[in-house]
Every structure is written in C-alpha cells, then in structure tokens.
Tab-separated table of C-alpha atoms in Angstrom:
chain	number	residue	atom	x	y	z
A	1	MET	CA	8.780	-52.836	-63.924
A	2	ALA	CA	10.968	-49.720	-64.348
A	3	ALA	CA	10.320	-49.735	-68.062
A	4	THR	CA	6.571	-50.013	-67.483
A	5	LYS	CA	6.611	-47.029	-65.127
A	6	THR	CA	8.625	-44.985	-67.620
A	7	ASP	CA	6.280	-45.901	-70.447
A	8	SER	CA	3.237	-44.910	-68.427
A	9	LEU	CA	4.801	-41.559	-67.606
A	10	ASP	CA	5.663	-40.959	-71.264
A	11	ASN	CA	2.097	-41.779	-72.255
A	12	ALA	CA	0.759	-39.392	-69.612
A	13	GLU	CA	2.966	-36.619	-70.891
A	14	LYS	CA	1.948	-37.266	-74.485
A	15	SER	CA	-1.720	-37.152	-73.565
A	16	THR	CA	-1.301	-33.755	-71.921
A	17	SER	CA	1.252	-31.979	-74.099
A	18	GLY	CA	-1.175	-30.793	-76.759
A	19	LEU	CA	-3.987	-29.752	-74.447
A	20	GLU	CA	-3.878	-26.496	-72.573
A	21	ASN	CA	-5.754	-27.850	-69.572
A	22	ASN	CA	-5.190	-31.616	-70.085
A	23	LEU	CA	-8.851	-32.476	-69.738
A	24	SER	CA	-10.218	-36.020	-69.720
A	25	SER	CA	-11.195	-37.841	-72.909
A	26	GLU	CA	-14.865	-37.494	-72.046
A	27	THR	CA	-14.532	-33.723	-71.854
A	28	ASP	CA	-12.621	-33.714	-75.138
A	29	GLU	CA	-15.534	-35.443	-76.849
A	30	GLU	CA	-18.039	-32.996	-75.370
A	31	PHE	CA	-16.066	-29.982	-76.594
A	32	TYR	CA	-14.621	-31.492	-79.769
A	33	VAL	CA	-13.636	-29.015	-82.506
A	34	ASP	CA	-12.868	-30.112	-86.055
A	35	PRO	CA	-9.148	-29.221	-86.565
A	36	VAL	CA	-9.667	-28.204	-90.208
A	37	LYS	CA	-12.543	-25.898	-89.343
A	38	GLU	CA	-10.599	-24.562	-86.379
A	39	VAL	CA	-7.766	-23.434	-88.652
A	40	LYS	CA	-10.296	-21.453	-90.693
A	41	LEU	CA	-11.793	-20.023	-87.502
A	42	LEU	CA	-8.391	-18.849	-86.285
A	43	ALA	CA	-7.719	-17.215	-89.624
A	44	LYS	CA	-11.034	-15.394	-89.360
A	45	LEU	CA	-10.319	-14.288	-85.787
A	46	ASP	CA	-6.872	-13.039	-86.772
A	47	LEU	CA	-8.257	-11.174	-89.749
A	48	ALA	CA	-10.880	-9.457	-87.599
A	49	PHE	CA	-9.038	-8.773	-84.341
A	50	THR	CA	-5.359	-8.518	-85.200
A	51	PRO	CA	-5.499	-5.383	-87.410
A	52	VAL	CA	-7.537	-3.504	-84.777
A	53	ILE	CA	-5.308	-4.586	-81.879
A	54	MET	CA	-2.138	-3.832	-83.832
A	55	LEU	CA	-3.468	-0.461	-84.958
A	56	VAL	CA	-4.370	0.725	-81.455
A	57	TYR	CA	-1.052	-0.415	-80.022
A	58	LEU	CA	0.803	1.188	-82.914
A	59	SER	CA	-1.038	4.410	-82.154
A	60	CYS	CA	-0.238	4.136	-78.441
A	61	PHE	CA	3.457	3.489	-78.864
A	62	LEU	CA	3.740	6.111	-81.594
A	63	ASP	CA	2.294	8.810	-79.341
A	64	ARG	CA	4.504	7.685	-76.464
A	65	SER	CA	7.835	7.393	-78.250
A	66	ASN	CA	7.650	10.343	-80.645
A	67	ILE	CA	9.312	12.429	-77.945
A	68	GLY	CA	12.560	10.805	-79.077
A	69	ASN	CA	11.974	11.946	-82.665
A	70	VAL	CA	11.159	15.540	-81.752
A	71	LYS	CA	14.144	15.924	-79.434
A	72	VAL	CA	16.480	16.065	-82.405
A	73	ALA	CA	14.116	18.516	-84.164
A	74	GLY	CA	14.384	21.494	-81.819
A	75	ILE	CA	11.697	21.009	-79.166
A	76	LEU	CA	14.118	21.785	-76.347
A	77	THR	CA	15.015	25.158	-77.832
A	78	ASP	CA	11.386	26.110	-78.512
A	79	ILE	CA	10.124	25.339	-74.998
A	80	HIS	CA	13.345	26.540	-73.322
A	81	ALA	CA	14.150	23.170	-71.744
A	82	THR	CA	17.467	21.588	-70.816
A	83	ASN	CA	18.635	18.038	-71.492
A	84	SER	CA	18.068	17.226	-67.836
A	85	GLN	CA	14.473	18.493	-68.023
A	86	PHE	CA	13.936	16.434	-71.161
A	87	SER	CA	15.109	13.311	-69.329
A	88	THR	CA	12.670	14.156	-66.546
A	89	ALA	CA	9.861	14.468	-69.124
A	90	VAL	CA	10.696	11.004	-70.436
A	91	SER	CA	10.730	9.501	-66.947
A	92	ILE	CA	7.679	11.305	-65.545
A	93	PHE	CA	5.451	9.484	-68.030
A	94	TYR	CA	5.896	6.316	-65.967
A	95	ALA	CA	4.877	7.959	-62.684
A	96	THR	CA	1.226	7.640	-63.721
A	97	TYR	CA	1.748	4.750	-66.112
A	98	VAL	CA	2.726	2.217	-63.457
A	99	VAL	CA	-0.062	3.298	-61.083
A	100	PHE	CA	-2.989	2.589	-63.405
A	101	GLU	CA	-1.932	-0.680	-65.085
A	102	SER	CA	-3.206	-3.172	-62.505
A	103	PRO	CA	-6.562	-1.432	-61.832
A	104	ALA	CA	-7.260	-1.230	-65.568
A	105	ALA	CA	-6.572	-4.953	-66.114
A	106	ILE	CA	-8.741	-6.008	-63.176
A	107	LEU	CA	-11.615	-3.676	-64.139
A	108	MET	CA	-11.626	-4.525	-67.848
A	109	LYS	CA	-14.412	-7.114	-67.745
A	110	LYS	CA	-16.613	-4.990	-65.490
A	111	VAL	CA	-16.180	-1.790	-67.495
A	112	THR	CA	-16.138	-3.867	-70.742
A	113	PRO	CA	-13.194	-3.976	-73.180
A	114	ARG	CA	-14.861	-1.722	-75.756
A	115	VAL	CA	-15.576	1.119	-73.328
A	116	ILE	CA	-12.260	1.121	-71.491
A	117	LEU	CA	-10.065	0.803	-74.599
A	118	THR	CA	-11.980	3.393	-76.643
A	119	THR	CA	-12.006	5.910	-73.797
A	120	LEU	CA	-8.313	5.555	-73.093
A	121	CYS	CA	-7.446	5.890	-76.780
A	122	ALA	CA	-9.594	9.019	-77.238
A	123	VAL	CA	-8.113	10.824	-74.233
A	124	TRP	CA	-4.480	10.119	-75.057
A	125	SER	CA	-5.123	11.170	-78.670
A	126	LEU	CA	-6.386	14.578	-77.570
A	127	THR	CA	-3.444	14.887	-75.185
A	128	THR	CA	-1.033	14.213	-78.053
A	129	ILE	CA	-2.654	16.927	-80.147
A	130	PHE	CA	-2.430	19.412	-77.258
A	131	THR	CA	1.274	18.614	-76.889
A	132	GLY	CA	1.777	20.277	-80.262
A	133	PHE	CA	0.752	23.599	-78.687
A	134	ILE	CA	2.849	23.611	-75.499
A	135	THR	CA	5.171	26.573	-74.905
A	136	ASN	CA	7.166	25.548	-71.835
A	137	VAL	CA	8.542	22.506	-70.047
A	138	GLY	CA	5.653	22.546	-67.556
A	139	GLY	CA	3.257	21.873	-70.418
A	140	LEU	CA	5.422	18.957	-71.547
A	141	TYR	CA	5.411	17.483	-68.032
A	142	THR	CA	1.621	17.786	-67.802
A	143	THR	CA	0.898	16.127	-71.125
A	144	ARG	CA	3.334	13.307	-70.373
A	145	LEU	CA	1.618	12.590	-67.051
A	146	ILE	CA	-1.828	12.462	-68.686
A	147	LEU	CA	-0.469	10.332	-71.511
A	148	GLY	CA	1.001	7.878	-69.001
A	149	ALA	CA	-2.282	7.551	-67.094
A	150	CYS	CA	-4.262	6.842	-70.277
A	151	GLU	CA	-1.818	4.495	-71.977
A	152	ALA	CA	-1.279	2.498	-68.766
A	153	GLY	CA	-4.371	0.371	-69.243
A	154	LEU	CA	-3.931	-0.407	-72.913
A	155	PHE	CA	-1.249	-3.079	-72.947
A	156	PRO	CA	-2.479	-5.188	-69.996
A	157	CYS	CA	-6.054	-4.961	-71.297
A	158	LEU	CA	-5.067	-5.986	-74.818
A	159	ASN	CA	-3.065	-8.937	-73.484
A	160	LEU	CA	-5.962	-9.987	-71.307
A	161	TYR	CA	-8.274	-9.677	-74.299
A	162	LEU	CA	-6.034	-12.019	-76.295
A	163	THR	CA	-6.313	-14.658	-73.558
A	164	MET	CA	-10.102	-14.482	-73.956
A	165	VAL	CA	-9.762	-15.455	-77.625
A	166	TYR	CA	-6.750	-17.748	-78.055
A	167	ARG	CA	-5.400	-20.939	-76.498
A	168	ARG	CA	-2.188	-20.972	-74.483
A	169	GLU	CA	-0.190	-22.416	-77.385
A	170	GLU	CA	-1.569	-19.739	-79.739
A	171	GLN	CA	-0.657	-16.667	-77.733
A	172	ALA	CA	3.019	-15.919	-78.381
A	173	LYS	CA	2.334	-15.139	-82.038
A	174	ARG	CA	-0.474	-12.756	-81.064
A	175	VAL	CA	1.589	-11.034	-78.374
A	176	ALA	CA	4.308	-10.791	-81.022
A	177	TYR	CA	1.891	-8.782	-83.138
A	178	LEU	CA	1.684	-6.241	-80.304
A	179	PHE	CA	5.409	-5.970	-79.757
A	180	SER	CA	5.977	-5.915	-83.502
A	181	CYS	CA	3.789	-2.847	-83.455
A	182	ALA	CA	6.152	-1.340	-80.904
A	183	ALA	CA	8.961	-1.997	-83.378
A	184	LEU	CA	6.890	-0.851	-86.344
A	185	SER	CA	5.887	2.289	-84.477
A	186	GLY	CA	9.585	3.073	-84.268
A	187	ALA	CA	9.997	2.469	-87.990
A	188	PHE	CA	6.753	4.210	-88.910
A	189	GLY	CA	7.449	6.928	-86.356
A	190	GLY	CA	10.848	7.591	-87.864
A	191	LEU	CA	9.392	7.680	-91.367
A	192	LEU	CA	6.444	9.827	-90.324
A	193	ALA	CA	8.648	12.165	-88.317
A	194	TYR	CA	10.951	12.486	-91.320
A	195	ALA	CA	7.965	13.504	-93.469
A	196	LEU	CA	6.283	15.768	-90.918
A	197	LEU	CA	9.487	17.587	-90.079
A	198	GLN	CA	9.421	18.807	-93.667
A	199	MET	CA	6.372	20.847	-92.619
A	200	ASP	CA	8.618	23.040	-90.492
A	201	GLY	CA	7.277	26.587	-90.786
A	202	VAL	CA	3.875	25.651	-92.233
A	203	SER	CA	1.256	27.952	-90.663
A	204	GLY	CA	4.048	29.374	-88.560
A	205	LYS	CA	4.505	26.140	-86.592
A	206	ALA	CA	7.713	24.175	-86.059
A	207	GLY	CA	7.992	20.718	-87.597
A	208	TRP	CA	7.987	18.978	-84.199
A	209	ARG	CA	4.590	20.520	-83.427
A	210	TRP	CA	3.149	19.021	-86.605
A	211	VAL	CA	4.495	15.606	-85.515
A	212	TYR	CA	2.303	15.745	-82.407
A	213	ILE	CA	-0.753	17.269	-84.088
A	214	ILE	CA	-0.907	14.886	-87.051
A	215	GLU	CA	-0.129	11.760	-85.014
A	216	GLY	CA	-2.792	12.768	-82.460
A	217	CYS	CA	-5.400	13.138	-85.196
A	218	PHE	CA	-4.466	9.697	-86.496
A	219	SER	CA	-5.045	8.258	-83.025
A	220	ILE	CA	-8.536	9.805	-82.858
A	221	LEU	CA	-9.470	7.766	-85.935
A	222	VAL	CA	-8.046	4.667	-84.263
A	223	ALA	CA	-10.304	5.213	-81.232
A	224	VAL	CA	-13.347	5.050	-83.520
A	225	ILE	CA	-12.057	1.839	-85.107
A	226	VAL	CA	-11.535	0.281	-81.662
A	227	PHE	CA	-15.106	1.053	-80.618
A	228	PHE	CA	-16.595	-0.749	-83.604
A	229	GLY	CA	-13.870	-3.380	-84.069
A	230	LEU	CA	-13.485	-5.024	-80.629
A	231	PRO	CA	-16.637	-6.725	-79.290
A	232	ASN	CA	-16.989	-7.074	-75.529
A	233	ASP	CA	-17.535	-10.822	-75.889
A	234	PRO	CA	-15.245	-12.188	-78.625
A	235	THR	CA	-17.018	-15.577	-78.532
A	236	ASN	CA	-20.186	-13.942	-79.855
A	237	ALA	CA	-18.603	-11.467	-82.244
A	238	TRP	CA	-20.847	-10.165	-84.989
A	239	PHE	CA	-18.657	-11.600	-87.773
A	240	LEU	CA	-18.978	-15.210	-86.516
A	241	ASN	CA	-21.707	-17.471	-87.872
A	242	THR	CA	-23.670	-19.961	-85.750
A	243	GLU	CA	-21.233	-22.822	-86.298
A	244	GLU	CA	-18.219	-20.659	-85.485
A	245	ARG	CA	-19.828	-19.407	-82.264
A	246	GLU	CA	-20.390	-23.001	-81.226
A	247	MET	CA	-16.736	-23.728	-81.976
A	248	MET	CA	-15.741	-20.805	-79.768
A	249	ARG	CA	-17.935	-22.212	-76.992
A	250	CYS	CA	-16.219	-25.587	-77.337
A	251	ARG	CA	-12.758	-24.012	-77.319
A	252	ASN	CA	-13.640	-22.186	-74.122
A	253	GLY	CA	-14.943	-25.433	-72.636
A	254	GLN	CA	-11.627	-27.138	-73.375
A	255	ARG	CA	-9.743	-24.467	-71.439
A	256	GLN	CA	-12.202	-23.724	-68.665
A	257	LYS	CA	-9.532	-23.968	-65.962
A	258	TYR	CA	-7.529	-21.360	-67.845
A	259	LEU	CA	-10.464	-18.974	-68.336
A	260	GLY	CA	-12.126	-19.465	-64.962
A	261	SER	CA	-15.200	-17.788	-63.546
A	262	GLU	CA	-16.651	-14.565	-64.908
A	263	LYS	CA	-17.314	-13.434	-61.331
A	264	PHE	CA	-14.802	-11.137	-59.643
A	265	SER	CA	-12.919	-12.758	-56.758
A	266	TRP	CA	-10.609	-11.116	-54.215
A	267	GLU	CA	-9.354	-14.586	-53.300
A	268	GLU	CA	-7.876	-15.048	-56.777
A	269	ILE	CA	-6.042	-11.745	-56.380
A	270	ARG	CA	-4.683	-12.804	-52.986
A	271	ILE	CA	-3.536	-16.141	-54.431
A	272	GLU	CA	-1.670	-14.412	-57.240
A	273	LEU	CA	0.023	-11.971	-54.874
A	274	ARG	CA	1.752	-15.007	-53.317
A	275	ASP	CA	2.860	-16.488	-56.648
A	276	PRO	CA	6.677	-16.610	-57.134
A	277	LYS	CA	6.180	-16.791	-60.919
A	278	LEU	CA	4.750	-13.267	-60.849
A	279	TYR	CA	7.742	-11.726	-59.107
A	280	LEU	CA	10.337	-13.590	-61.135
A	281	SER	CA	8.530	-12.512	-64.296
A	282	GLY	CA	8.282	-8.912	-63.052
A	283	LEU	CA	12.005	-8.712	-62.334
A	284	ILE	CA	12.840	-10.156	-65.750
A	285	GLN	CA	10.430	-7.694	-67.360
A	286	PHE	CA	12.083	-4.782	-65.543
A	287	MET	CA	15.480	-5.769	-66.920
A	288	GLN	CA	14.148	-6.278	-70.445
A	289	ASP	CA	12.175	-3.016	-70.355
A	290	ILE	CA	15.361	-1.095	-69.563
A	291	LEU	CA	16.319	-1.985	-73.127
A	292	LEU	CA	12.869	-1.486	-74.612
A	293	TYR	CA	12.367	2.046	-73.349
A	294	GLY	CA	15.947	3.183	-73.635
A	295	PHE	CA	16.301	1.874	-77.179
A	296	SER	CA	12.911	2.894	-78.558
A	297	THR	CA	13.039	6.397	-77.074
A	298	PHE	CA	16.669	7.300	-77.625
A	299	LEU	CA	17.671	5.455	-80.807
A	300	PRO	CA	17.441	8.656	-82.913
A	301	SER	CA	19.647	10.420	-80.355
A	302	ILE	CA	22.098	7.492	-80.286
A	303	LEU	CA	22.380	7.679	-84.068
A	304	LYS	CA	22.798	11.447	-83.990
A	305	ALA	CA	25.688	10.930	-81.578
A	306	MET	CA	27.298	8.896	-84.397
A	307	ASN	CA	27.433	12.154	-86.384
A	308	TYR	CA	24.335	11.533	-88.500
A	309	ASN	CA	22.220	14.650	-89.116
A	310	THR	CA	18.667	15.157	-87.823
A	311	LEU	CA	16.894	13.623	-90.818
A	312	GLN	CA	19.346	10.723	-91.105
A	313	SER	CA	19.028	9.893	-87.415
A	314	ASN	CA	15.286	9.486	-87.944
A	315	TYR	CA	15.098	7.525	-91.187
A	316	LEU	CA	18.034	5.232	-90.298
A	317	THR	CA	15.943	3.883	-87.415
A	318	ILE	CA	13.392	2.442	-89.855
A	319	PRO	CA	15.275	-0.708	-90.998
A	320	VAL	CA	16.430	-1.376	-87.418
A	321	TYR	CA	12.857	-1.449	-86.133
A	322	LEU	CA	11.631	-3.510	-89.079
A	323	TRP	CA	14.383	-6.056	-88.435
A	324	GLY	CA	13.340	-6.273	-84.791
A	325	ALA	CA	9.714	-6.899	-85.778
A	326	ILE	CA	10.560	-9.625	-88.293
A	327	ILE	CA	12.862	-11.507	-85.919
A	328	PHE	CA	10.272	-11.313	-83.156
A	329	LEU	CA	7.569	-12.849	-85.355
A	330	ILE	CA	9.879	-15.716	-86.315
A	331	LEU	CA	10.917	-16.474	-82.722
A	332	ALA	CA	7.319	-16.143	-81.489
A	333	TRP	CA	6.226	-18.776	-84.020
A	334	ILE	CA	8.954	-21.098	-82.733
A	335	SER	CA	7.912	-20.350	-79.144
A	336	ASP	CA	4.299	-21.369	-79.813
A	337	ARG	CA	5.222	-24.323	-82.000
A	338	TYR	CA	7.390	-25.951	-79.325
A	339	GLU	CA	5.762	-24.329	-76.263
A	340	ILE	CA	9.064	-22.947	-74.970
A	341	ARG	CA	9.363	-19.430	-73.577
A	342	GLY	CA	12.361	-18.821	-71.304
A	343	PRO	CA	15.005	-20.357	-73.604
A	344	ILE	CA	13.770	-18.149	-76.470
A	345	VAL	CA	14.327	-15.021	-74.362
A	346	MET	CA	17.803	-16.212	-73.376
A	347	PHE	CA	18.687	-16.858	-77.021
A	348	ALA	CA	17.553	-13.374	-78.084
A	349	ASN	CA	19.421	-11.739	-75.213
A	350	ILE	CA	22.730	-13.139	-76.464
A	351	PHE	CA	22.431	-10.937	-79.549
A	352	GLY	CA	21.623	-7.933	-77.375
A	353	ILE	CA	24.662	-8.515	-75.177
A	354	ILE	CA	26.933	-8.607	-78.237
A	355	GLY	CA	25.263	-5.494	-79.638
A	356	TYR	CA	25.727	-3.397	-76.506
A	357	VAL	CA	29.342	-4.556	-76.141
A	358	LEU	CA	29.997	-3.306	-79.685
A	359	LEU	CA	28.291	0.023	-78.992
A	360	LEU	CA	30.522	0.509	-75.967
A	361	THR	CA	33.847	-0.650	-77.400
A	362	VAL	CA	34.117	0.072	-81.134
A	363	LYS	CA	34.744	3.458	-82.704
A	364	GLN	CA	33.623	2.897	-86.305
A	365	ASN	CA	30.120	4.284	-86.842
A	366	GLY	CA	29.262	1.599	-89.373
A	367	VAL	CA	29.930	-1.143	-86.843
A	368	LYS	CA	27.969	0.753	-84.207
A	369	TYR	CA	25.007	1.030	-86.548
A	370	PHE	CA	25.215	-2.730	-87.195
A	371	ALA	CA	25.223	-3.224	-83.415
A	372	THR	CA	21.803	-1.570	-83.174
A	373	TYR	CA	20.377	-4.424	-85.264
A	374	LEU	CA	21.752	-6.935	-82.768
A	375	CYS	CA	20.303	-4.948	-79.884
A	376	ALA	CA	16.893	-4.839	-81.584
A	377	VAL	CA	16.598	-8.644	-81.349
A	378	ALA	CA	16.697	-8.565	-77.548
A	379	VAL	CA	14.818	-5.276	-77.239
A	380	TYR	CA	11.513	-6.652	-78.542
A	381	VAL	CA	11.733	-10.428	-78.151
A	382	GLY	CA	12.651	-10.278	-74.466
A	383	PRO	CA	9.688	-8.319	-73.051
A	384	GLY	CA	7.181	-9.926	-75.439
A	385	ILE	CA	7.997	-13.582	-74.882
A	386	ASN	CA	8.507	-13.029	-71.165
A	387	LEU	CA	4.991	-11.605	-70.908
A	388	THR	CA	3.630	-14.558	-72.875
A	389	TRP	CA	5.472	-16.866	-70.480
A	390	LEU	CA	3.454	-15.368	-67.647
A	391	ASN	CA	0.169	-15.264	-69.619
A	392	VAL	CA	0.156	-18.975	-70.354
A	393	ASN	CA	1.210	-20.083	-66.875
A	394	VAL	CA	-1.374	-18.251	-64.755
A	395	ALA	CA	-5.059	-19.178	-64.484
A	396	PRO	CA	-7.936	-18.420	-64.114
A	397	HIS	CA	-8.975	-14.992	-65.467
A	398	TYR	CA	-8.787	-12.698	-62.422
A	399	ARG	CA	-5.594	-14.343	-61.205
A	400	ARG	CA	-4.147	-13.720	-64.661
A	401	ALA	CA	-5.471	-10.141	-64.790
A	402	THR	CA	-3.699	-9.424	-61.508
A	403	ALA	CA	-0.501	-11.049	-62.754
A	404	ILE	CA	-0.437	-9.140	-66.036
A	405	GLY	CA	-1.170	-5.810	-64.384
A	406	LEU	CA	1.424	-6.187	-61.628
A	407	GLN	CA	4.062	-7.624	-63.934
A	408	GLN	CA	3.653	-4.680	-66.265
A	409	THR	CA	3.774	-2.268	-63.320
A	410	MET	CA	7.043	-3.798	-62.151
A	411	GLY	CA	8.488	-3.862	-65.638
A	412	ASN	CA	7.450	-0.398	-66.703
A	413	THR	CA	9.156	1.317	-63.799
A	414	ALA	CA	12.167	0.737	-66.057
A	415	GLY	CA	10.854	3.561	-68.210
A	416	ALA	CA	11.652	6.034	-65.453
A	417	VAL	CA	15.142	4.566	-65.179
A	418	ALA	CA	15.737	4.724	-68.943
A	419	GLY	CA	15.008	8.445	-68.974
A	420	GLN	CA	17.723	9.028	-66.380
A	421	ILE	CA	20.501	6.827	-67.744
A	422	TYR	CA	20.322	8.090	-71.339
A	423	ARG	CA	21.275	11.672	-70.551
A	424	ALA	CA	24.149	12.739	-72.777
A	425	ALA	CA	25.984	11.542	-75.896
A	426	PRO	CA	27.621	9.126	-76.525
A	427	TYR	CA	25.289	7.456	-73.967
A	428	LYS	CA	27.884	5.171	-72.414
A	429	LEU	CA	26.002	5.118	-69.111
A	430	GLY	CA	22.740	4.109	-70.801
A	431	ASN	CA	24.330	1.414	-72.944
A	432	SER	CA	26.375	0.056	-70.018
A	433	PHE	CA	23.281	-0.081	-67.817
A	434	SER	CA	21.371	-1.896	-70.572
A	435	LEU	CA	24.186	-4.430	-70.930
A	436	GLY	CA	24.186	-5.085	-67.196
A	437	ALA	CA	20.386	-5.451	-67.185
A	438	LEU	CA	20.627	-8.073	-69.935
A	439	CYS	CA	23.198	-10.109	-68.037
A	440	LEU	CA	21.126	-10.010	-64.846
A	441	SER	CA	18.021	-10.961	-66.827
A	442	GLN	CA	19.793	-14.095	-68.067
A	443	CYS	CA	20.400	-15.165	-64.462
A	444	LEU	CA	16.763	-14.520	-63.502
A	445	ILE	CA	15.502	-16.513	-66.494
A	446	VAL	CA	17.618	-19.491	-65.438
A	447	GLY	CA	16.095	-19.200	-61.966
A	448	LYS	CA	12.539	-19.107	-63.301
A	449	ILE	CA	13.131	-22.085	-65.614
A	450	TRP	CA	14.392	-24.050	-62.599
A	451	TYR	CA	11.337	-23.060	-60.547
A	452	VAL	CA	8.838	-23.962	-63.289
A	453	ARG	CA	10.538	-27.310	-63.912
A	454	ARG	CA	10.427	-28.068	-60.200
A	455	GLU	CA	6.712	-27.240	-59.989
A	456	ASN	CA	5.958	-29.491	-62.963
A	457	ALA	CA	7.992	-32.285	-61.375
A	458	VAL	CA	6.037	-31.945	-58.113
A	459	LYS	CA	2.746	-32.211	-60.031
A	460	GLU	CA	3.992	-35.314	-61.839
A	461	ARG	CA	4.926	-37.011	-58.548
A	462	ILE	CA	1.494	-36.176	-57.113
A	463	MET	CA	-0.231	-37.591	-60.214
A	464	ARG	CA	1.782	-40.806	-59.904
A	465	GLY	CA	0.777	-41.082	-56.248
A	466	GLU	CA	4.363	-40.888	-55.006
A	467	VAL	CA	3.716	-37.951	-52.639
A	468	GLU	CA	0.722	-36.440	-50.880
A	469	ASP	CA	-0.597	-33.169	-52.292
A	470	LYS	CA	0.133	-30.646	-49.533
A	471	ARG	CA	0.272	-27.580	-51.772
A	472	ARG	CA	-1.571	-24.449	-50.635
A	473	VAL	CA	-3.054	-23.698	-54.091
A	474	ARG	CA	-4.687	-26.558	-56.025
A	475	THR	CA	-7.036	-24.651	-58.344
A	476	GLY	CA	-6.479	-22.904	-61.688
A	477	ASP	CA	-2.844	-23.239	-62.693
A	478	GLY	CA	-2.355	-25.114	-59.420
A	479	GLU	CA	-4.293	-28.117	-60.788
A	480	VAL	CA	-2.014	-31.147	-61.016
A	481	ASP	CA	-2.836	-31.601	-64.713
A	482	PHE	CA	-2.048	-27.975	-65.606
A	483	ARG	CA	1.384	-28.117	-67.214
A	484	TYR	CA	3.532	-24.997	-67.003
A	485	HIS	CA	5.388	-23.962	-70.136
A	486	ILE	CA	9.157	-23.763	-69.666
C-alpha cells in the first residue's frame, strides 16, 4: 500500500513538472502546440523581441551608470563638487526611482507597453544630453532626479512584458538577457567612455561632457526603435503569421492561471501585499542590489584606487563586465533547464563572498583585479535570478505586476545606500558592506527555499486529500496544482 501511494505521488509530480499551470489532459489537447514548431516560434520571438529589449535596457543602464566613468575624468573639478556631493548625486537618483516603479508596472497594460516605454526612453535620453551642459552640482542633482523618475518604470515593465510572451520555464534566460545588458553596459560604457574621453577639448568641451551628449543621442535612436519594435499585444505581433498567432493563443491558454484576467483588480493587489514571497524576495533583492549598484557604479573608481590611471581604470572594466554577462547566461540556462532558482543564487554568491574577502585582505593589485571577476558572478546573477524566482511564482498578471514593482522598489533602495558606502578609496567600507550583504542574502535565500518547499508540500497534501484546504488564497499561484519553483 505504501509503495502504491508513493508511486501515485511520483506520477502526479511527473505529470505536473513540465507544465507551468499543470492543466488537465483535456485542456492540453485543446491548446496543443507542436513542439518542433514551438521551437521555431521561440526562435522567431527571440529574434524579434530580444534585440529591442536588450538595446533599451543597455541604453538605460548606460545613461545611469556613466556617472562612474565621468567621475575619474574631471567632472567634480568642472562643476566644483566634492566627493561627498558626488555620493549624494549617486544616491539621489533612487529617491525618484523607487517611487515610480510600482505605478509604472501596474499601469503598463492600461497605458500600453509601446507608449510607456517609448516615452520614458525619450525623456531620459534628453535628460542625459542636458547633463553634458551642467555647470554646477545643483544641475547634476536635478538631472539625476529626472533620470531616476524616467528609468524607474523600464525594468519592471520589461520584465512584465517578458511574462506576456514566455512560459515560466523560459523566463530566466530572457531575464538574463536584461541583466547581461547591465553587464554589457558596463563593458560598453567603459569602452565608449575610453573613446569619448579622447574628445576632451573638442569644441571647447571636456571629454566627460561628450560622454553624456553622445550617449544621450544614442538613446534617442533607441526610443524610436522601441516604438516600432515592441507591439502592445505580443500574441498578435506583425511579424507572426496566422499559424504562429494561433500557437501563441494556445500557449496562453496553457498558462491561463499564470496570465490571468486582462481586467484591473484591486483585490489582486491586496492579495499580493499579503504574500510572504514578495517580502522575502524584496529583502534578498536589496542585499543583492547593494552589490549591483556599488560594483557597476564604482568599479572604475575601485580600479583607480589600485593605482591604474584614468584610461586604464575605464578599459580594464570591460573584460570584468563581459565575464559577468557570460557566466549569467550560462547559469540562467541551467536555472530554466532544471527549474531551480534559489540554489543558483546561493552558488553565485559564494564566488562574490570570496571576491570581496580578497579585495579587503590582499595587497597585490593583480590579485585584487582577479577578485573583481569573482565579484562579478554574484553581482549580476544574484539580482537577475532572484527576480525570475519571483516572476515565475506569482500569478495572475496584476498580482505579478504588483510583486515586480514592489520587489524592485525594495531592492533599488540599495542604490541610495551604495552611493553612501563607496565614499573614499580604497573603499573598505563599501566592500565590507557588500560582503555583509552577501552573507545575509544567503540566510534569506535559505529561508525562502524553506517557505516555498513548505507551501508546495501543503498543496500536495491537499491534492492527496490528507488535509482540508483552509488557505486564504486559492486562486492564481494559490491553486493547488500551481507548483512553485524552488
């Protein structure tokens, strides 16, 4: 009898493991999609959407993080600012950034993805250009506040857009594309800054001014690409033929619990505000973002503190960022392939812990530079996979929109902290704080894994009829056949 019960449970798990909503066999037949044709469809979707999404996020992160490149190029002297005022300029960005993330995510469907993303991109592009003409620290504060307000909506909206296109088990790779762009923006930003700083004196303008002006003009072009490249309804995109649109309809039918109603619901928002997964994820994101914003903004300064000159401290960041992007893509593929999230973040964080310990304890600059490669693994993998972990475990749409927006708000407050802890070379306070954040994140991840496992176990007992279902939430991701990813 015990063996029979075990076998039946194994069979139940096998029947649900490959399906994002674990629908019945009758529903599977109704929304059947040929696996061979689906592979071709995914390739087509990636080819159409991924370059546009990556390009706009590259533009966003480039315009946000170039302040780290220009610091070592004389901006403080030209606008008569102190190191303390510079740290304030880095932090003040997040004062508006964290305020507008949740509203943007919730309003995306109503305003439409095309309108909201194009508008945000156009405004922050103009702001970046204007930054190249500031003459005092007040101007820097103003442009950073506007930049924060505009860029706030981009990341939650792009993540939400991805959930409208891809299945749960397909999302980590696509989120990895976004965070790889954060890494690539560091590499590209370092390379571009290295080139643009050679324009120092052209038309009587300092090289750091040309960094802002040229990168802002690039972002204007990206805004145009976004307008024409991201359809409001990805299931009826212009590049899909009739058969492919039907396949998209079937894919959406298979994951209807995950997508949910198109109609706005305050009840879904209230449900999500009581979800422990949201707050655990937000705390983890805060810890991981301490690294992300400290590392991506101050890496050139950290390298300069190792006695590299201005140009070296910019171009030496390039291979570090590229390494971070490559490792993230590999671990994201593993995460999707085996549908594991938390353990991947913990694995990446081990490298970060070792890296920060080396930065704090060794004296040889070569070893310190090697340590930045170890840090880069945790810097990008941690926030990206943690966000995916939340994406795939919250449903339906407006519950997920609330979760993404609030999680990002909680996490991105770390940007204000990063600006205050990385104040002066050799940045022992910043690196020590980052190390502590990593260790605390490991503890929080263990706690969330335990919670998710417990919730899955409760659902299994309810499905087997062992206990009565007395849970408060039984819809969306609360459905007993909705399996949370660990």
